[in-house]
Amino acid sequence: MKKLLRNDAFQYLSLSVLLTLGIYAIDAAKGLIVAETVYVTFLQVLDIIIAVSIFIGLFQVWVKPPTIVKWLGKGSGWKGFALVCTFPILMGGSLFTVFPLLKTLRDKGARQGAIASFITAWGGKAPLLPLETKFLGWPFALVRLAFVVLFAFLMGLLMDWIYDKSRPSIEEKGA
């Protein structure tokens, strides 16, 4: 029971249920709207959650830690930064897809800077380029993408620097 109470998903779910019940207690009509919205949203993302879970499971089995360390670990150097500063821009998907993937990458040996660069570059969203260029124009889109890559690179370097600098003090505290 204690393990369940410490589980983040259980805590978020409990808080959501309590908030919905609180809103229902104050205004039943609004409470029903909240409950219906939650239900519809859950059904909309359920297929994404299932697909991502399968993908992450396959990734866990097929991609071995040495491969992740080679491409995204401490010794990957510039090729690792180039990969995580550009490839995620090409990815589509939602938050439901990227964070479980990043946790798996980190667990398999990707360095903190690679994770930070990946998250930053993922915001580039190349699949949305046609829409962006239609409304904002090519110059805006290209400059924004250039900044995404630049800041993904800088974010990774900064995260590695901060993590490497703070790591000895964290280990000393644990000893």
Coordinates of C-alpha atoms in Angstrom, one line a residue:
M1 CA 0.0 0.0 0.0
K2 CA 2.9 2.4 0.8
K3 CA 4.4 1.7 -2.6
L4 CA 1.1 2.5 -4.3
L5 CA 0.7 5.8 -2.3
R6 CA 4.3 6.9 -3.4
N7 CA 3.5 6.1 -7.1
D8 CA 3.4 9.3 -9.1
A9 CA 0.7 8.1 -11.5
F10 CA -1.5 7.1 -8.5
Q11 CA -1.0 10.5 -6.9
Y12 CA -1.8 12.4 -10.1
L13 CA -4.9 10.2 -10.7
S14 CA -6.0 10.7 -7.1
L15 CA -5.6 14.5 -7.3
S16 CA -7.5 14.6 -10.6
V17 CA -10.4 12.6 -9.2
L18 CA -10.5 14.8 -6.0
L19 CA -10.5 18.0 -8.1
T20 CA -13.3 16.6 -10.3
L21 CA -15.3 15.6 -7.3
G22 CA -14.7 19.0 -5.7
I23 CA -15.9 20.8 -8.9
Y24 CA -18.9 18.5 -9.0
A25 CA -19.7 19.3 -5.4
I26 CA -19.6 23.1 -6.1
D27 CA -21.4 22.9 -9.5
A28 CA -22.7 19.6 -10.7
A29 CA -23.1 20.7 -14.3
K30 CA -19.5 21.9 -14.5
G31 CA -18.4 18.7 -12.7
L32 CA -20.1 16.6 -15.4
I33 CA -18.4 18.6 -18.1
V34 CA -15.0 18.0 -16.5
A35 CA -15.7 14.3 -16.2
E36 CA -16.9 14.0 -19.8
T37 CA -13.9 15.9 -21.1
V38 CA -11.6 13.6 -19.1
Y39 CA -13.3 10.6 -20.5
V40 CA -13.2 11.8 -24.1
T41 CA -9.6 12.9 -23.8
F42 CA -8.6 9.5 -22.3
L43 CA -10.2 7.7 -25.2
Q44 CA -8.4 9.9 -27.7
V45 CA -5.0 9.3 -26.2
L46 CA -5.5 5.6 -25.2
D47 CA -4.3 4.4 -28.7
I48 CA -1.2 6.6 -28.5
I49 CA -0.4 5.3 -25.0
I50 CA -0.8 1.7 -26.1
A51 CA 1.4 2.2 -29.2
V52 CA 4.1 4.1 -27.3
S53 CA 4.1 1.3 -24.6
I54 CA 4.6 -1.3 -27.3
F55 CA 7.3 0.8 -29.0
I56 CA 9.2 1.4 -25.7
G57 CA 9.0 -2.3 -24.9
L58 CA 10.4 -3.2 -28.3
F59 CA 13.1 -0.6 -27.9
Q60 CA 14.0 -2.0 -24.5
V61 CA 14.5 -5.5 -26.1
W62 CA 16.1 -4.5 -29.4
V63 CA 18.4 -1.6 -28.5
K64 CA 21.2 -2.6 -26.2
P65 CA 22.8 -0.2 -23.7
P66 CA 26.2 -0.2 -25.5
T67 CA 24.5 1.1 -28.6
I68 CA 23.0 4.0 -26.7
V69 CA 26.3 4.7 -24.9
K70 CA 28.1 4.7 -28.3
W71 CA 25.7 7.2 -29.9
L72 CA 24.5 9.3 -26.9
G73 CA 26.8 8.5 -24.0
K74 CA 29.7 10.5 -22.6
G75 CA 32.1 9.4 -25.3
S76 CA 29.9 10.0 -28.3
G77 CA 31.3 13.5 -28.8
W78 CA 30.1 15.7 -31.7
K79 CA 28.4 12.9 -33.6
G80 CA 26.1 12.3 -30.6
F81 CA 25.3 16.0 -30.4
A82 CA 24.7 16.2 -34.1
L83 CA 22.3 13.3 -33.9
V84 CA 20.3 14.7 -30.9
C85 CA 20.2 18.3 -32.2
T86 CA 18.8 17.3 -35.6
F87 CA 17.0 14.0 -35.6
P88 CA 14.3 14.9 -33.1
I89 CA 13.2 17.8 -35.3
L90 CA 12.0 15.2 -37.8
M91 CA 9.9 13.3 -35.3
G92 CA 6.3 13.9 -34.9
G93 CA 4.3 12.9 -31.9
S94 CA 3.1 14.2 -28.6
L95 CA 4.5 14.4 -25.1
F96 CA 3.1 10.9 -24.6
T97 CA 5.7 9.7 -27.0
V98 CA 8.8 11.6 -26.3
F99 CA 9.2 11.4 -22.5
P100 CA 8.9 7.6 -22.1
L101 CA 11.5 7.3 -25.0
L102 CA 13.8 9.7 -23.2
K103 CA 13.6 7.9 -19.9
T104 CA 14.5 4.7 -21.7
L105 CA 17.4 6.4 -23.4
R106 CA 18.6 7.8 -20.1
D107 CA 18.2 4.4 -18.4
K108 CA 20.3 2.8 -21.1
G109 CA 23.2 5.2 -20.8
A110 CA 22.4 8.4 -22.7
R111 CA 24.1 11.4 -21.0
Q112 CA 22.0 14.3 -19.5
G113 CA 23.2 16.7 -22.3
A114 CA 21.9 14.4 -25.0
I115 CA 18.5 14.2 -23.3
A116 CA 18.3 18.0 -22.9
S117 CA 19.3 18.5 -26.6
F118 CA 16.8 15.9 -27.7
I119 CA 13.9 17.6 -25.8
T120 CA 15.0 21.0 -27.2
A121 CA 15.3 19.9 -30.8
W122 CA 12.1 17.9 -30.6
G123 CA 10.3 21.2 -30.3
G124 CA 11.4 22.0 -33.9
K125 CA 8.6 19.8 -35.3
A126 CA 9.6 19.6 -39.0
P127 CA 6.3 17.9 -39.8
L128 CA 4.6 21.2 -39.1
L129 CA 6.8 23.2 -41.5
P130 CA 4.3 23.3 -44.3
L131 CA 1.7 24.9 -42.0
E132 CA 4.3 27.2 -40.4
T133 CA 5.6 28.4 -43.8
K134 CA 2.0 29.0 -45.1
F135 CA 1.2 31.3 -42.2
L136 CA 4.5 32.7 -41.2
G137 CA 6.7 32.3 -44.3
W138 CA 9.9 30.5 -45.2
P139 CA 12.3 33.1 -43.7
F140 CA 10.7 32.8 -40.3
A141 CA 10.6 29.0 -40.4
L142 CA 14.2 28.6 -41.4
V143 CA 15.5 31.1 -38.8
R144 CA 13.4 29.4 -36.1
L145 CA 14.8 25.9 -37.1
A146 CA 18.3 27.3 -37.1
F147 CA 17.8 28.6 -33.6
V148 CA 16.2 25.3 -32.5
V149 CA 19.4 23.4 -33.6
L150 CA 21.7 26.1 -32.1
F151 CA 19.9 26.1 -28.7
A152 CA 19.6 22.4 -28.6
F153 CA 23.3 22.2 -29.0
L154 CA 23.9 24.9 -26.3
M155 CA 21.3 23.3 -24.0
G156 CA 23.1 19.9 -24.2
L157 CA 26.5 21.5 -23.5
L158 CA 25.2 23.4 -20.6
M159 CA 23.3 20.4 -19.1
D160 CA 26.5 18.2 -19.4
W161 CA 28.6 21.0 -17.8
I162 CA 26.1 21.5 -14.9
Y163 CA 25.6 17.8 -14.4
D164 CA 29.3 17.0 -14.5
K165 CA 30.1 19.8 -12.2
S166 CA 27.4 18.9 -9.6
R167 CA 27.9 15.1 -9.9
P168 CA 31.0 14.8 -7.5
S169 CA 29.2 16.8 -4.9
I170 CA 26.1 14.6 -5.2
E171 CA 28.3 11.5 -4.9
E172 CA 30.1 13.0 -1.8
K173 CA 26.8 13.6 -0.1
G174 CA 25.8 10.0 -0.7
A175 CA 29.0 8.6 0.7

